[in-house]
CSV table of C-alpha atoms and ligand atoms in Angstrom, one decimal:
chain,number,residue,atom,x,y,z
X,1,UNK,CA,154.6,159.9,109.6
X,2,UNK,CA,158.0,158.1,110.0
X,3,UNK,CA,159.8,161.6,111.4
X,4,UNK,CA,157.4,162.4,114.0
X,5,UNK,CA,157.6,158.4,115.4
X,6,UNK,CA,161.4,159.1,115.5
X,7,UNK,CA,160.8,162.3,117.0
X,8,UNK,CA,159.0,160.5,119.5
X,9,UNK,CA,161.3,157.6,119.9
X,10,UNK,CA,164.1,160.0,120.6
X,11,UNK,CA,162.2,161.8,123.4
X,12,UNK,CA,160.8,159.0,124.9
X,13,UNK,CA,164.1,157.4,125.1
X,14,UNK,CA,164.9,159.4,128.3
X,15,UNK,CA,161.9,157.5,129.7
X,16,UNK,CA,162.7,154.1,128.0
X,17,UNK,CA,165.9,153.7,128.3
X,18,UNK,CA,165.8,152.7,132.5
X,19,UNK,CA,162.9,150.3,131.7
X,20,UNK,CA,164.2,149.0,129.0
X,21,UNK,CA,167.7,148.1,130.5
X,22,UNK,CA,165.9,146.0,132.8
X,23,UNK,CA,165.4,143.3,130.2
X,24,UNK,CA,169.4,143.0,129.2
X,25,UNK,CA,169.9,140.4,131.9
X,26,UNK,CA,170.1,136.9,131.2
X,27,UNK,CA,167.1,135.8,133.9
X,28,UNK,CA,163.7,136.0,134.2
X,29,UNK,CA,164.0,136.2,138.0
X,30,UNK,CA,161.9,138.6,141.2
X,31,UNK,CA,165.3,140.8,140.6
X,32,UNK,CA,164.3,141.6,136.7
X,33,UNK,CA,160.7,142.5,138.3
X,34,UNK,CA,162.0,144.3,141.0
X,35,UNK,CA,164.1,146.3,139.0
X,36,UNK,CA,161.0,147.1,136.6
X,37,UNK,CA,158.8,148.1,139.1
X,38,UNK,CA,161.6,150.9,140.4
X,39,UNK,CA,162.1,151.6,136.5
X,40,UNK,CA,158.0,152.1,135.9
X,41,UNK,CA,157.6,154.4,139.1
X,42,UNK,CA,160.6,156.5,138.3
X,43,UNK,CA,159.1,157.1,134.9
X,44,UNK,CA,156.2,158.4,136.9
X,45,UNK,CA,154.1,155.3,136.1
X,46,UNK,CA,152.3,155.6,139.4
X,47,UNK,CA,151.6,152.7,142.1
X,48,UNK,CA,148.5,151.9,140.9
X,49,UNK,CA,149.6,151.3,137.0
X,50,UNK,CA,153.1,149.7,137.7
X,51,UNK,CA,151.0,147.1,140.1
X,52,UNK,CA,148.2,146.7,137.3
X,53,UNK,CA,151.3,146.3,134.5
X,54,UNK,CA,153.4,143.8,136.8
X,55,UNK,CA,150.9,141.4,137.0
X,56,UNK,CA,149.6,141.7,133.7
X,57,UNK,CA,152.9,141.2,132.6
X,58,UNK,CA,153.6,137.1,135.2
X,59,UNK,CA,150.2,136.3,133.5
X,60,UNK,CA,151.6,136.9,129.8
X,61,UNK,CA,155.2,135.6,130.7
X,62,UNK,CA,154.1,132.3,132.8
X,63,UNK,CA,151.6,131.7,129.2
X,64,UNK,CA,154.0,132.5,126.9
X,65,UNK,CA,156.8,130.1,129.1
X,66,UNK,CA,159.4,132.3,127.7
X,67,UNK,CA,162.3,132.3,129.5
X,68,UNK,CA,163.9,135.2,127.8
X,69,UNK,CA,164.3,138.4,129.6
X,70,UNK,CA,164.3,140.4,125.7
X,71,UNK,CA,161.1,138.4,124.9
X,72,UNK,CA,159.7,140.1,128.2
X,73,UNK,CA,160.1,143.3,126.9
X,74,UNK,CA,157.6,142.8,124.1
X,75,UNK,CA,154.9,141.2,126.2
X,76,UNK,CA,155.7,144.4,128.0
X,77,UNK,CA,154.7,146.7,125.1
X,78,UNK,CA,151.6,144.2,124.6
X,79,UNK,CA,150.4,145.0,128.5
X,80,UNK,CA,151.2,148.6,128.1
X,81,UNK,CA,149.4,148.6,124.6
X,82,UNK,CA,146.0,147.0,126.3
X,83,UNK,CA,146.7,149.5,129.7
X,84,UNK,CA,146.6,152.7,126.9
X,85,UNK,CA,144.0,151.8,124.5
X,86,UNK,CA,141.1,153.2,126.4
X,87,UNK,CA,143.3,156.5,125.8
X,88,UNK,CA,143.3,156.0,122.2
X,89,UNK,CA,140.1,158.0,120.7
X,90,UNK,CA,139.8,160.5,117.4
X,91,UNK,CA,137.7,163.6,117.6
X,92,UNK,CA,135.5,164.2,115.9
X,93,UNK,CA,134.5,167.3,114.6
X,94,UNK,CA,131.1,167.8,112.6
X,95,UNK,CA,128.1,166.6,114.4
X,96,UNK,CA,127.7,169.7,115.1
X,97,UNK,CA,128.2,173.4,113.5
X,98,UNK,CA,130.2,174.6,115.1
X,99,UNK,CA,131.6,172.2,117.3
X,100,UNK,CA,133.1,174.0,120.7
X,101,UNK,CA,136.4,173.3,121.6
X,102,UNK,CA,137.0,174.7,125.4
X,103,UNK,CA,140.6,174.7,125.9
X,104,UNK,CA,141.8,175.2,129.6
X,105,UNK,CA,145.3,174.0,131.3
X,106,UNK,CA,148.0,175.6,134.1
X,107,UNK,CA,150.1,178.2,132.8
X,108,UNK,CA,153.5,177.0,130.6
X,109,UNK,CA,151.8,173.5,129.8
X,110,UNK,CA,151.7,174.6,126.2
X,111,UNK,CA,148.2,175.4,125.5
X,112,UNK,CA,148.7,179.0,123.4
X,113,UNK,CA,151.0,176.6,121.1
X,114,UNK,CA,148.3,173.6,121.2
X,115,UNK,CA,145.7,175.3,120.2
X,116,UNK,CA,148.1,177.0,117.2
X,117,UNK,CA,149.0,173.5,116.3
X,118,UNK,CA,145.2,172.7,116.1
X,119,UNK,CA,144.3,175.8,114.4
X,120,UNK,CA,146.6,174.7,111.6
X,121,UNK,CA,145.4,170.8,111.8
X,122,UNK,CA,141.8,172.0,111.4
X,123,UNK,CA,142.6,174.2,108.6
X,124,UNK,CA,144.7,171.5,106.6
X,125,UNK,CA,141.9,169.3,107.3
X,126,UNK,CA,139.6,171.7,105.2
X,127,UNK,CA,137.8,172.9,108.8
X,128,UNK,CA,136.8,176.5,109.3
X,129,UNK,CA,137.6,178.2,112.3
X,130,UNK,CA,137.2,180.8,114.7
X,131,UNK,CA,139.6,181.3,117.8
X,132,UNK,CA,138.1,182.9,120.9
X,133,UNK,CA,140.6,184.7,123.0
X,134,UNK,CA,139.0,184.2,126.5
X,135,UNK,CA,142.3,184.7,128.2
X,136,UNK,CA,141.3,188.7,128.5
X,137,UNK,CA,143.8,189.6,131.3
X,138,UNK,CA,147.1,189.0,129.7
X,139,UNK,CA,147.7,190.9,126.3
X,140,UNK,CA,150.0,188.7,125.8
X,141,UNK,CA,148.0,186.0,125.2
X,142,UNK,CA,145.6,187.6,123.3
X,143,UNK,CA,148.4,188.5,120.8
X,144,UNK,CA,150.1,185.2,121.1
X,145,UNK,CA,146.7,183.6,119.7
X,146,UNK,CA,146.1,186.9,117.2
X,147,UNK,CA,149.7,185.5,115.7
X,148,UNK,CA,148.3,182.2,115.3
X,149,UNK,CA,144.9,183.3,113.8
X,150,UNK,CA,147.1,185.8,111.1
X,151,UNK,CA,149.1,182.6,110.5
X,152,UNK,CA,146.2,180.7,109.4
X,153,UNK,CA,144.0,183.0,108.2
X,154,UNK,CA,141.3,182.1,110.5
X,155,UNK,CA,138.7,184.6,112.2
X,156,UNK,CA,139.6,185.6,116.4
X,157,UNK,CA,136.9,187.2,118.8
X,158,UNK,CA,138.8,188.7,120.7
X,159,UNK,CA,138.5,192.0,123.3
X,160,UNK,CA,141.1,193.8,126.0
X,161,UNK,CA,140.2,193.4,129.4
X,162,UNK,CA,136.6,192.1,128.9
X,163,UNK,CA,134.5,189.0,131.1
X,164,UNK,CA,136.1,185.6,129.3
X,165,UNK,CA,132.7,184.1,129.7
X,166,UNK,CA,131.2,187.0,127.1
X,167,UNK,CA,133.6,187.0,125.1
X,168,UNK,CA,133.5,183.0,124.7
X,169,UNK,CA,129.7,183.9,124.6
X,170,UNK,CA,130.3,186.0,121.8
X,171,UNK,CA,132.7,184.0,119.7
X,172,UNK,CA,130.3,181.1,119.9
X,173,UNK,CA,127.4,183.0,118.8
X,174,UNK,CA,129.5,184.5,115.7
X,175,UNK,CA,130.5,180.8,114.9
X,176,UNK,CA,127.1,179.9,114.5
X,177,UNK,CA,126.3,183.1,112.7
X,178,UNK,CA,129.1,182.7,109.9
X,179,UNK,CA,128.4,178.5,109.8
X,180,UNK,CA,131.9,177.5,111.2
X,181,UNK,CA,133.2,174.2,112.1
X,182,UNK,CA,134.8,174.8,114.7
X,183,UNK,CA,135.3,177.5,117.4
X,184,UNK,CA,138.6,177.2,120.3
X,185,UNK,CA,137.9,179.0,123.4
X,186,UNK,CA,141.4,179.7,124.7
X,187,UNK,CA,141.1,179.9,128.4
X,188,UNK,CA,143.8,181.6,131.1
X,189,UNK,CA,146.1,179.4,132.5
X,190,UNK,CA,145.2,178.2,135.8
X,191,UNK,CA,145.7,176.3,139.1
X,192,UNK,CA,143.3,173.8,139.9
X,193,UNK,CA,144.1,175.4,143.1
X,194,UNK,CA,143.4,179.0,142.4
X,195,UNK,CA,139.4,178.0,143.3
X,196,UNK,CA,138.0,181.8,142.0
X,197,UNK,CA,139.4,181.1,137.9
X,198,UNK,CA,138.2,177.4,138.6
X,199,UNK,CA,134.8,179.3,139.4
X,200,UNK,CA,135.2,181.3,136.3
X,201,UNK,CA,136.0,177.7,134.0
X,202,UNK,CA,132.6,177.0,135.2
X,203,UNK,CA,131.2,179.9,134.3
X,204,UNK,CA,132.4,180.5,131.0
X,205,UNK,CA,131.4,176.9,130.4
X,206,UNK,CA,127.4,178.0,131.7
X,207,UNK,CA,127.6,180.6,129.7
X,208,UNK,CA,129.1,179.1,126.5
X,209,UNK,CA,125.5,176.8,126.5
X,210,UNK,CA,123.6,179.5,126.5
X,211,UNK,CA,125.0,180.8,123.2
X,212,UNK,CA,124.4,177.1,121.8
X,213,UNK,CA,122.4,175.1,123.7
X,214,UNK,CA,124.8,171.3,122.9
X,215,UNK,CA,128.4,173.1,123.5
X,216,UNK,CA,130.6,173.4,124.7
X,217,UNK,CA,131.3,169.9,122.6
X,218,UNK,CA,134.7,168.9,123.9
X,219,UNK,CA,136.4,170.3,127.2
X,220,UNK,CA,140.3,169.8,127.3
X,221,UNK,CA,143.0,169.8,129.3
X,222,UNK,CA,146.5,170.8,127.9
X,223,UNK,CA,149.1,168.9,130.0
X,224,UNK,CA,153.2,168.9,130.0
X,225,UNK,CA,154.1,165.5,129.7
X,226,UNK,CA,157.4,166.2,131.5
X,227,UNK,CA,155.5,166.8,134.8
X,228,UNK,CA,154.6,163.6,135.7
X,229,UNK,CA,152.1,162.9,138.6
X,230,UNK,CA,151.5,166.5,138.8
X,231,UNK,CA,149.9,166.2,135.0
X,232,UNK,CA,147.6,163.3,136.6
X,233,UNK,CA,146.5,165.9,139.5
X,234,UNK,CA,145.6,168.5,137.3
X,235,UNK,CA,143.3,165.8,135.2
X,236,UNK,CA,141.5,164.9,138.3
X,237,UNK,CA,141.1,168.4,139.5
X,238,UNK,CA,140.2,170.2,136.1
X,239,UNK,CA,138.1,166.8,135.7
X,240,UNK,CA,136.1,167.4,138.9
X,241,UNK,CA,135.3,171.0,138.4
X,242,UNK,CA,134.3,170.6,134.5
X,243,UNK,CA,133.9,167.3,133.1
X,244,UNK,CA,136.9,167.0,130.7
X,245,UNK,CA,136.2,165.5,127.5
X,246,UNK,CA,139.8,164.8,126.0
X,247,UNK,CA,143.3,166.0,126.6
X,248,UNK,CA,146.9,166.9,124.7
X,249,UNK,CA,149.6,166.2,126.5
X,250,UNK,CA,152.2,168.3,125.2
X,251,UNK,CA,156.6,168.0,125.6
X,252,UNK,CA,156.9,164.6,125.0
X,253,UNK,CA,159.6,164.9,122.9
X,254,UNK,CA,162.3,164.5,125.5
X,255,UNK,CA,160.5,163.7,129.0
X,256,UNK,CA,161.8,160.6,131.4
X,257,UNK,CA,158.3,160.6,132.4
X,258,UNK,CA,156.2,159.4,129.6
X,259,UNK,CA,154.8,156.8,132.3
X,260,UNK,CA,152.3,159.1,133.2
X,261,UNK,CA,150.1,158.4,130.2
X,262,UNK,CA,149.8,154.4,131.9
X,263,UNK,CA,148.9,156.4,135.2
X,264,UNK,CA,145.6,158.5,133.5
X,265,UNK,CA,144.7,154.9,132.0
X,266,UNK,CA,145.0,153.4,134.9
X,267,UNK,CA,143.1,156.3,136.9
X,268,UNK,CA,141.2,158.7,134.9
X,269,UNK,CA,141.4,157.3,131.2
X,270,UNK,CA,140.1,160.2,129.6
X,271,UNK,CA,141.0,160.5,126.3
X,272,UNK,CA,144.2,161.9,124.9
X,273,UNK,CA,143.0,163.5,121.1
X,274,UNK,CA,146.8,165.0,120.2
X,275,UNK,CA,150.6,164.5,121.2
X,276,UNK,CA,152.8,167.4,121.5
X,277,UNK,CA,156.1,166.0,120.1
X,278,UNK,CA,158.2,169.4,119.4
X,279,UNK,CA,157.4,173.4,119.6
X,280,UNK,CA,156.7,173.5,115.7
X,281,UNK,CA,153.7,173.8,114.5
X,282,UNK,CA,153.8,170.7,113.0
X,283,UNK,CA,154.7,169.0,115.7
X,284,UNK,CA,151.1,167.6,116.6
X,285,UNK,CA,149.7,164.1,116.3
X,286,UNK,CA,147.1,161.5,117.0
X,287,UNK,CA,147.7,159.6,120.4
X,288,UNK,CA,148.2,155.6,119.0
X,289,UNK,CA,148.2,153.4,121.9
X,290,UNK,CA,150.7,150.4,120.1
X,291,UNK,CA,152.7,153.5,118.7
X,292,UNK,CA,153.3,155.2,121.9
X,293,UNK,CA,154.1,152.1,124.1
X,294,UNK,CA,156.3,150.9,120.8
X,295,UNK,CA,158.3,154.1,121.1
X,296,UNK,CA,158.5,154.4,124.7
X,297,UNK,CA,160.3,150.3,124.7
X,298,UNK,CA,162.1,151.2,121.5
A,1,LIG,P1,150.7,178.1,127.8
A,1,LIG,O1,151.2,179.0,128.9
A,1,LIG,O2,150.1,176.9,128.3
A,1,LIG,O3,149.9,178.7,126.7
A,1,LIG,O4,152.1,177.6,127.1
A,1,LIG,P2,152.8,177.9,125.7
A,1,LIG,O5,151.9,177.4,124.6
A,1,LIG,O6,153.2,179.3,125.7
A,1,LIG,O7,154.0,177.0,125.8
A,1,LIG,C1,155.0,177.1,126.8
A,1,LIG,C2,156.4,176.6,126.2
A,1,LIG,O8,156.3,175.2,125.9
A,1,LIG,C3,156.8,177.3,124.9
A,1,LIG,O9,158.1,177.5,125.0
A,1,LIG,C4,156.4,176.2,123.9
A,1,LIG,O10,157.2,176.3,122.7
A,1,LIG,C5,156.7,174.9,124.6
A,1,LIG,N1,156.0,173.8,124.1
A,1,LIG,C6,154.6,173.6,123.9
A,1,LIG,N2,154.3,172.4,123.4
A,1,LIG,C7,155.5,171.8,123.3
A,1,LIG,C8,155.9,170.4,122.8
A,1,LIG,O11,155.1,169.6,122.5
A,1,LIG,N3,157.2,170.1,122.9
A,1,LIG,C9,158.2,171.0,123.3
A,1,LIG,N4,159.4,170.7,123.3
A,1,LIG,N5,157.8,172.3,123.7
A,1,LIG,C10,156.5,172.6,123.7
C-alpha cells in the first residue's frame, strides 16, 4: 500500500507543487487566494471547481480563525476531500453472473493496459474471467488483449474482422454459459467525435442486453489523467451517448493536472472505480478521496 501512495505522491507532485507553494507565505491575504485560484485552474481544476473550492475554503478559514497560511493548506485537503468523495465508490462485482464490464475510451488513454491491470485484479481477487476482444479492426489490439488473457490464464472471445456488437454478443453469452464472474468487453478506441463508432458503442451496448437481459452491469470510461479538461469532455460526451457507470483515470503518476478529478466532482461526478499510477500491471488502485487530495497537497 505504502509504495503505490508514494508512487502517487511523486506524480502528483508536478500538480502539487504550484498549489502547494501558495501556502509558504506568511499572510492569509486576497494575494494568497489569488494566487491559489491561478494555481487550481492551471492544474486544470476548472472554473466551476476552483470557485466551489475557494469559497469552501473562506468558510473553513474565517471558522477555524487560523491565521496561518500552512494551516490553510490542510483545510484545503479537507475541502478537496468533501469536493471528491462523491467520486469515491467500490465495484462491485457479484450481483450478478457474470457481471459485464463495457470498457470504452479514446485511443492512447490506456485502456488495452486497464483492462490488463483489471484482468489481473479480478483474478487475484479469486474472480473468473472472460475478455471479449470487441476492438475487431485492429489486430493489434486483439493480440494486445490475447497477451493479457495468456498472462492470466483467463478465457478471450475473440474473432478477426468480425461486428464488435457479436462478438460482445457472443462473449457474454459464453460467460453465462461457463458461470463466469465477470466478462470485459474491450471496445476500439474512439472520439466522442467520430459520431458512426459512437453509434456502434450504442449498438454493442443494445446488443450486449439481448445476450443477458441486466448487462451490460457497468459502462466505463478509461481516461489519461494528463489531459486535463479534455478528460472531462470525453466524460460528458461518452456520458451522453451511453450512460457511463464508472471510470479509471489512468497516468497519474506524473501529470500537473491531477485537478481534473475536482472538475468531474464538480461536473459529472461519476465514479472513479481504479487509479492508473504506473504502466505495470500492478500499478492499479482504488480511488480514496482523503488519499488522493492528501497526495496531491503532500
Ligand atoms: P489504449 O489505446 O487506450 O488501449 O492505450 P494503451 O493501454 O495501449 O496505453 C497507452 C500507453 O499508456 C502505453 O504506453 C501504456 O503503457 C501507458 N499507460 C497506460 N496506463 C498508464 C498509467 O497509469 N501510467 C503510465 N505512466 N502509463 C500508462
Amino acid at each position: 500500500r505504502q509504495g503505490w501512495m508514494d508512487r502517487l505522491k511523486a506524480g502528483l507532485r508536478k500538480t502539487g507543487t504550484s498549489i502547494t507553494t501558495v501556502f509558504t507565505g506568511t499572510r492569509i491575504d486576497d494575494a494568497l487566494y489569488e494566487e491559489l485560484e491561478d494555481a487550481l485552474l492551471m492544474a486544470d481544476t476548472g472554473v466551476k471547481a476552483t470557485q466551489h473550492l475557494l469559497e469552501d475554503l473562506k468558510r473553513r478559514v474565517k471558522e477555524s480563525k487560523t491565521t496561518e497560511p500552512a494551516a490553510v493548506k490542510g483545510l484545503l485537503a479537507e475541502a478537496l476531500t468533501d469536493l471528491l468523495a462523491p467520486l469515491q465508490k467500490p465495484l462491485t462485482i457479484g450481483e450478478h453472473q457474470p457481471t459485464v464490464l463495457m470498457v470504452t475510451g479514446v485511443n492512447g488513454a490506456g485502456k488495452t493496459t486497464s483492462i490488463g491491470k483489471l484482468t489481473k485484479h479480478l483474478a487475484d481477487n479469486g474472480q473468473t474471467v472472460l475478455l471479449a476482444a470487441a476492438d475487431t479492426f485492429r489486430a493489434a489490439a486483439r493480440e494486445q488483449l490475447g497477451v493479457w488473457a495468456t498472462r492470466n490464464t483467463v478465457e478471450i472471445v475473440s474473432q478477426e474482422g468480425g461486428d464488435p456488437a457479436a462478438v460482445s454478443f457472443d462473449a457474454v453469452s459464453a460467460g453465462k454459459a461457463r458461470k463466469k464472474d465477470v466478462v470485459l468487453v474491450d471496445t476500439a478506441g474512439r472520439l466522442p467525435t467520430q459520431l458512426h463508432l459512437m453509434e456502434e458503442l450504442k449498438k454493442i451496448k443494445r446488443v450486449v442486453s439481448k445476450a443477458d437481459g441486466t448487462a451490460p452491469h457497468e459502462v466505463l470510461l478509461v481516461i489519461d489523467g494528463n489531459t486535463g479538461q479534455n478528460a472531462l469532455n470525453q466524460v460528458k460526451a461518452f456520458d451522453e451517448a451511453l450512460g457511463l457507470t464508472g471510470l479509471i483515470v489512468t497516468k497519474l503518476d506524473g501529470t500537473a493536472k491531477g485537478g481534473v478529478l475536482a472538475a468531474i466532482a464538480q461536473e459529472k461526478p461519476i465514479p472513479v472505480y481504479f487509479i492508473g499510477v504506473g504502466e505495470k500491471v500492478e500499478d492499479l488502485e482504488t480511488f480514496n478521496a482523503r488519499e488522493f487530495a492528501q497526495a496531491l497537497l503532500a
